Amino acid sequence: QVQLVESGGGLVQAGGSLRLSCTASGSIFRINNMAWHRQAPGNQRELVASITRSGSTYVADSVKGRFTISRDDAKNTVYLQMNSLKPEDTAVYYCLANVNFRDYWGQGTQVTVSS
């Protein structure tokens, strides 16, 4: 009954910015940690950033200083602000959220960064 819907992906030039959004809907009692993962062709899915209920964040070294994760609990939404994008950021980005103590994945949104 819980669904995560992502938006905000697209094509952007190197150095540009995008903001990804992921909104949870359905029967929601509690959202614990939320995170963004990404997977490029031929690569493993990797953790990009995560955020706890209290707002503590983790950002992978590869994107530190460029990406910021945040959440708006009133909207059941997690965001990923991506600045100074590089071609190597090109991937499908997946939202992960622990809702009602169960993990749910978004459908993925494509981010393509051209050089």
Coordinates of N, CA, C and O in Angstrom, one line a residue:
Q1 N 0.8 -1.2 0.0 CA 0.0 0.0 0.0 C 0.8 1.3 0.0 O 0.3 2.4 -0.2
V2 N 2.1 1.1 0.2 CA 3.1 2.3 0.2 C 3.7 2.3 -1.1 O 4.2 1.3 -1.7
Q3 N 3.8 3.5 -1.7 CA 4.5 3.7 -2.9 C 5.4 4.9 -2.9 O 5.0 5.9 -2.2
L4 N 6.5 4.8 -3.5 CA 7.5 5.9 -3.6 C 7.5 6.4 -5.1 O 7.7 5.6 -5.9
V5 N 7.3 7.6 -5.3 CA 7.3 8.2 -6.6 C 8.4 9.2 -6.7 O 8.4 10.2 -6.0
E6 N 9.3 9.0 -7.7 CA 10.4 9.9 -7.9 C 10.1 10.9 -9.1 O 9.4 10.5 -10.0
S7 N 10.8 12.0 -9.0 CA 10.7 13.0 -10.1 C 11.9 13.9 -10.1 O 12.7 13.9 -9.1
G8 N 12.1 14.6 -11.1 CA 13.2 15.6 -11.2 C 14.4 15.2 -12.0 O 15.3 16.0 -12.3
G9 N 14.4 14.0 -12.5 CA 15.5 13.5 -13.4 C 15.4 14.2 -14.7 O 14.5 14.8 -15.1
G10 N 16.5 14.0 -15.5 CA 16.5 14.6 -16.8 C 17.9 14.7 -17.3 O 18.9 14.1 -16.8
L11 N 18.1 15.5 -18.4 CA 19.3 15.7 -19.1 C 19.8 17.1 -18.7 O 19.1 18.1 -18.8
V12 N 21.1 17.2 -18.3 CA 21.7 18.4 -17.9 C 23.1 18.5 -18.3 O 23.8 17.4 -18.4
Q13 N 23.6 19.6 -18.6 CA 25.0 19.8 -19.0 C 25.9 19.7 -17.7 O 25.5 20.0 -16.6
A14 N 27.2 19.3 -18.0 CA 28.1 19.3 -16.9 C 28.2 20.7 -16.2 O 28.2 21.7 -16.9
G15 N 28.3 20.6 -14.9 CA 28.3 21.9 -14.1 C 26.9 22.4 -13.7 O 26.8 23.3 -12.9
G16 N 25.9 21.8 -14.3 CA 24.5 22.2 -14.0 C 24.0 21.5 -12.7 O 24.7 20.8 -12.0
S17 N 22.7 21.7 -12.5 CA 22.1 21.3 -11.3 C 20.7 20.6 -11.6 O 20.1 21.0 -12.5
L18 N 20.4 19.7 -10.7 CA 19.1 19.1 -10.7 C 18.6 18.8 -9.3 O 19.5 18.7 -8.4
R19 N 17.3 18.8 -9.1 CA 16.8 18.4 -7.8 C 15.9 17.3 -7.9 O 14.8 17.4 -8.6
L20 N 16.2 16.1 -7.3 CA 15.3 15.0 -7.3 C 14.4 15.0 -6.1 O 14.8 15.4 -5.0
S21 N 13.2 14.6 -6.3 CA 12.2 14.4 -5.3 C 11.7 13.0 -5.2 O 11.5 12.4 -6.2
C22 N 11.3 12.6 -4.0 CA 10.7 11.3 -3.8 C 9.7 11.4 -2.8 O 10.0 11.8 -1.6
T23 N 8.5 11.1 -3.1 CA 7.3 11.3 -2.2 C 6.7 9.9 -1.9 O 6.4 9.2 -2.9
A24 N 6.5 9.7 -0.7 CA 5.8 8.5 -0.2 C 4.3 8.7 -0.1 O 3.9 9.7 0.4
S25 N 3.5 7.7 -0.5 CA 2.1 7.8 -0.4 C 1.6 6.5 0.1 O 2.2 5.5 0.0
G26 N 0.3 6.5 0.5 CA -0.3 5.3 1.0 C -0.5 5.4 2.5 O -0.7 6.4 3.1
S27 N -0.6 4.2 3.1 CA -0.8 4.1 4.6 C 0.5 4.3 5.3 O 1.3 3.4 5.5
I28 N 0.8 5.5 5.7 CA 2.1 5.9 6.3 C 1.9 6.2 7.8 O 1.2 7.1 8.1
F29 N 2.5 5.4 8.6 CA 2.5 5.7 10.1 C 3.8 6.4 10.5 O 3.8 7.3 11.3
R30 N 4.9 5.9 9.9 CA 6.2 6.5 10.3 C 7.2 6.2 9.1 O 7.2 5.2 8.5
I31 N 8.0 7.2 8.8 CA 9.1 7.1 7.9 C 10.4 7.3 8.7 O 10.6 8.3 9.3
N32 N 11.2 6.2 8.6 CA 12.5 6.3 9.3 C 13.6 6.9 8.4 O 13.4 7.9 7.8
N33 N 14.6 6.1 8.1 CA 15.7 6.6 7.3 C 15.2 6.7 5.8 O 14.4 5.9 5.4
M34 N 15.8 7.6 5.1 CA 15.5 7.7 3.7 C 16.9 7.9 3.0 O 17.8 8.4 3.6
A35 N 17.0 7.5 1.7 CA 18.3 7.5 1.1 C 18.1 7.6 -0.4 O 17.0 7.3 -1.0
W36 N 19.1 8.0 -1.1 CA 19.2 7.9 -2.5 C 20.4 7.0 -2.9 O 21.5 7.1 -2.4
H37 N 20.1 6.1 -3.8 CA 21.1 5.2 -4.5 C 21.1 5.5 -5.9 O 20.2 6.1 -6.5
R38 N 22.2 5.1 -6.6 CA 22.3 5.2 -8.0 C 23.0 4.0 -8.7 O 23.7 3.4 -8.0
Q39 N 22.6 3.8 -9.9 CA 23.2 2.7 -10.6 C 23.5 3.1 -12.1 O 22.5 3.4 -12.8
A40 N 24.7 3.1 -12.4 CA 25.1 3.4 -13.8 C 25.3 2.0 -14.5 O 25.5 1.0 -13.9
P41 N 25.2 2.1 -15.9 CA 25.3 0.8 -16.6 C 26.6 0.1 -16.3 O 27.7 0.7 -16.4
G42 N 26.5 -1.2 -16.0 CA 27.7 -2.0 -15.7 C 28.3 -1.8 -14.3 O 29.3 -2.4 -14.0
N43 N 27.6 -1.0 -13.5 CA 28.1 -0.8 -12.2 C 27.1 -1.3 -11.1 O 25.9 -1.6 -11.4
Q44 N 27.6 -1.5 -9.9 CA 26.7 -1.9 -8.8 C 25.9 -0.7 -8.4 O 26.3 0.5 -8.6
R45 N 24.8 -1.0 -7.8 CA 24.0 0.1 -7.2 C 24.8 0.6 -6.0 O 25.2 -0.2 -5.1
E46 N 24.9 1.9 -5.8 CA 25.7 2.5 -4.8 C 24.9 3.5 -4.0 O 24.1 4.2 -4.5
L47 N 25.2 3.6 -2.7 CA 24.6 4.6 -1.9 C 25.2 6.0 -2.1 O 26.4 6.1 -2.1
V48 N 24.3 6.9 -2.4 CA 24.7 8.3 -2.7 C 24.6 9.1 -1.4 O 25.5 9.9 -1.1
A49 N 23.5 9.1 -0.8 CA 23.2 9.9 0.4 C 22.1 9.3 1.2 O 21.2 8.6 0.7
S50 N 22.1 9.6 2.5 CA 21.0 9.1 3.4 C 20.7 10.1 4.4 O 21.6 11.0 4.7
I51 N 19.6 10.0 5.0 CA 19.2 11.0 6.1 C 18.3 10.3 7.1 O 17.4 9.5 6.7
T52 N 18.5 10.5 8.3 CA 17.7 9.9 9.4 C 16.5 10.8 9.7 O 16.4 11.9 9.2
R53 N 15.7 10.2 10.6 CA 14.5 11.0 11.1 C 14.9 12.3 11.7 O 14.2 13.3 11.6
S54 N 16.1 12.3 12.4 CA 16.5 13.5 13.1 C 17.2 14.5 12.2 O 17.5 15.6 12.7
G55 N 17.5 14.1 11.0 CA 18.1 15.0 10.0 C 19.6 14.8 9.9 O 20.2 15.6 9.1
S56 N 20.1 13.8 10.5 CA 21.6 13.5 10.3 C 21.8 12.9 8.9 O 21.0 12.1 8.5
T57 N 22.8 13.4 8.2 CA 23.0 13.0 6.9 C 24.3 12.3 6.6 O 25.3 12.5 7.4
Y58 N 24.3 11.5 5.6 CA 25.5 10.9 5.1 C 25.6 11.2 3.6 O 24.6 11.1 2.9
V59 N 26.7 11.5 3.1 CA 26.9 11.8 1.7 C 28.2 11.0 1.3 O 29.2 11.1 1.9
A60 N 28.1 10.3 0.2 CA 29.3 9.6 -0.3 C 30.4 10.5 -0.7 O 30.1 11.7 -1.1
D61 N 31.6 10.1 -0.5 CA 32.7 10.9 -0.9 C 32.7 11.4 -2.3 O 33.2 12.5 -2.6
S62 N 32.2 10.6 -3.2 CA 32.2 10.9 -4.6 C 31.3 12.2 -4.9 O 31.5 12.8 -6.0
V63 N 30.4 12.5 -4.0 CA 29.5 13.6 -4.3 C 29.5 14.6 -3.2 O 28.8 15.6 -3.3
K64 N 30.3 14.4 -2.2 CA 30.4 15.3 -1.1 C 30.8 16.7 -1.6 O 31.7 16.9 -2.4
G65 N 30.1 17.7 -1.0 CA 30.3 19.1 -1.4 C 29.5 19.5 -2.6 O 29.4 20.7 -2.9
R66 N 28.9 18.5 -3.3 CA 28.1 18.8 -4.5 C 26.6 18.5 -4.3 O 25.8 19.2 -4.8
F67 N 26.4 17.4 -3.6 CA 25.0 16.9 -3.4 C 24.6 17.2 -2.0 O 25.4 17.0 -1.0
T68 N 23.3 17.5 -1.8 CA 22.7 17.6 -0.5 C 21.4 16.9 -0.4 O 20.5 17.0 -1.3
I69 N 21.2 16.1 0.7 CA 20.0 15.4 0.9 C 19.2 16.1 2.0 O 19.8 16.6 3.0
S70 N 17.9 16.2 1.8 CA 17.0 16.8 2.8 C 15.7 16.1 2.8 O 15.4 15.3 1.9
R71 N 14.9 16.4 3.8 CA 13.6 15.7 3.9 C 12.6 16.7 4.4 O 12.9 17.6 5.2
D72 N 11.3 16.6 4.0 CA 10.2 17.4 4.4 C 9.2 16.4 4.9 O 8.4 15.8 4.1
D73 N 9.1 16.2 6.2 CA 8.2 15.1 6.8 C 6.8 15.5 6.6 O 5.9 14.6 6.5
A74 N 6.4 16.8 6.5 CA 5.1 17.2 6.3 C 4.6 16.8 4.9 O 3.4 16.6 4.7
K75 N 5.5 16.6 4.0 CA 5.2 16.2 2.7 C 5.6 14.7 2.4 O 5.4 14.3 1.2
N76 N 6.1 14.0 3.4 CA 6.6 12.7 3.2 C 7.5 12.6 2.0 O 7.5 11.7 1.2
T77 N 8.4 13.6 1.9 CA 9.3 13.7 0.7 C 10.8 13.8 1.1 O 11.1 14.5 2.1
V78 N 11.6 13.2 0.3 CA 13.0 13.4 0.5 C 13.5 14.0 -0.8 O 13.0 13.6 -1.9
Y79 N 14.5 14.8 -0.7 CA 15.1 15.5 -1.9 C 16.6 15.2 -2.0 O 17.3 14.9 -1.0
L80 N 17.1 15.3 -3.2 CA 18.5 15.3 -3.5 C 18.8 16.4 -4.4 O 18.5 16.4 -5.6
Q81 N 19.4 17.4 -3.8 CA 19.9 18.6 -4.6 C 21.3 18.3 -5.1 O 22.2 18.0 -4.4
M82 N 21.4 18.3 -6.5 CA 22.6 17.9 -7.1 C 23.2 19.1 -7.9 O 22.6 19.6 -8.8
N83 N 24.3 19.6 -7.4 CA 25.0 20.7 -8.0 C 26.3 20.3 -8.6 O 26.8 19.2 -8.3
S84 N 26.8 21.1 -9.5 CA 28.1 20.9 -10.1 C 28.2 19.5 -10.7 O 29.2 18.7 -10.5
L85 N 27.2 19.1 -11.4 CA 27.1 17.7 -12.0 C 28.2 17.4 -12.9 O 28.6 18.3 -13.7
K86 N 28.6 16.2 -12.9 CA 29.7 15.7 -13.7 C 29.1 14.5 -14.6 O 28.2 13.8 -14.2
P87 N 29.7 14.2 -15.7 CA 29.3 13.1 -16.5 C 29.2 11.8 -15.8 O 28.4 10.9 -16.0
E88 N 30.2 11.6 -14.8 CA 30.2 10.4 -14.1 C 29.0 10.2 -13.1 O 28.8 9.2 -12.5
D89 N 28.2 11.3 -12.9 CA 27.0 11.2 -12.1 C 25.9 10.6 -12.9 O 24.8 10.4 -12.3
T90 N 26.1 10.4 -14.2 CA 25.0 9.8 -15.0 C 24.6 8.4 -14.5 O 25.5 7.5 -14.3
A91 N 23.4 8.2 -14.2 CA 22.9 7.0 -13.6 C 21.4 7.0 -13.4 O 20.8 8.1 -13.6
V92 N 20.8 5.9 -13.1 CA 19.5 5.9 -12.6 C 19.5 6.0 -11.1 O 20.2 5.3 -10.4
Y93 N 18.8 7.0 -10.6 CA 18.8 7.3 -9.2 C 17.5 6.7 -8.6 O 16.4 6.9 -9.1
Y94 N 17.7 6.0 -7.5 CA 16.6 5.3 -6.8 C 16.4 5.8 -5.4 O 17.4 5.9 -4.7
C95 N 15.2 6.1 -5.1 CA 14.9 6.5 -3.7 C 14.6 5.3 -2.9 O 14.0 4.3 -3.3
L96 N 15.1 5.3 -1.6 CA 14.8 4.2 -0.7 C 14.3 4.8 0.6 O 14.9 5.8 1.1
A97 N 13.2 4.3 1.1 CA 12.7 4.8 2.4 C 12.2 3.7 3.2 O 11.6 2.7 2.7
N98 N 12.5 3.8 4.5 CA 11.9 2.8 5.5 C 10.6 3.4 6.0 O 10.6 4.4 6.7
V99 N 9.5 2.8 5.5 CA 8.2 3.3 5.9 C 7.5 2.2 6.7 O 7.4 1.0 6.3
N100 N 7.0 2.6 7.9 CA 6.4 1.6 8.8 C 7.3 0.4 9.1 O 6.9 -0.7 9.2
F101 N 8.6 0.7 9.1 CA 9.7 -0.3 9.4 C 9.8 -1.3 8.3 O 10.3 -2.4 8.6
R102 N 9.5 -1.0 7.1 CA 9.7 -1.8 6.0 C 10.3 -0.9 4.9 O 10.0 0.3 4.8
D103 N 11.2 -1.5 4.1 CA 11.9 -0.8 3.1 C 11.1 -0.8 1.8 O 10.6 -1.8 1.3
Y104 N 11.1 0.4 1.1 CA 10.4 0.6 -0.2 C 11.4 1.3 -1.1 O 12.1 2.2 -0.7
W105 N 11.3 0.9 -2.4 CA 12.1 1.5 -3.4 C 11.2 2.3 -4.4 O 10.1 1.8 -4.7
G106 N 11.8 3.4 -4.8 CA 11.1 4.1 -5.9 C 11.4 3.4 -7.2 O 12.2 2.5 -7.3
Q107 N 10.8 3.9 -8.3 CA 10.9 3.3 -9.6 C 12.2 3.7 -10.3 O 12.5 3.0 -11.3
G108 N 12.9 4.6 -9.8 CA 14.1 5.1 -10.4 C 13.8 6.3 -11.4 O 12.8 6.3 -12.1
T109 N 14.8 7.2 -11.4 CA 14.7 8.3 -12.4 C 16.0 8.5 -13.0 O 17.1 8.5 -12.3
Q110 N 16.0 8.7 -14.3 CA 17.3 8.8 -15.1 C 17.9 10.2 -15.0 O 17.2 11.2 -15.2
V111 N 19.1 10.2 -14.6 CA 19.9 11.5 -14.7 C 21.0 11.3 -15.7 O 21.8 10.4 -15.5
T112 N 21.1 12.2 -16.6 CA 22.1 12.1 -17.7 C 22.8 13.5 -17.7 O 22.2 14.5 -17.9
V113 N 24.1 13.4 -17.5 CA 25.0 14.6 -17.5 C 25.9 14.6 -18.7 O 26.7 13.7 -18.9
S114 N 25.7 15.6 -19.6 CA 26.5 15.6 -20.8 C 27.7 16.5 -20.6 O 27.7 17.4 -19.8
S115 N 28.8 16.1 -21.3 CA 30.1 16.9 -21.2 C 30.1 18.1 -22.1 O 29.3 18.2 -23.0

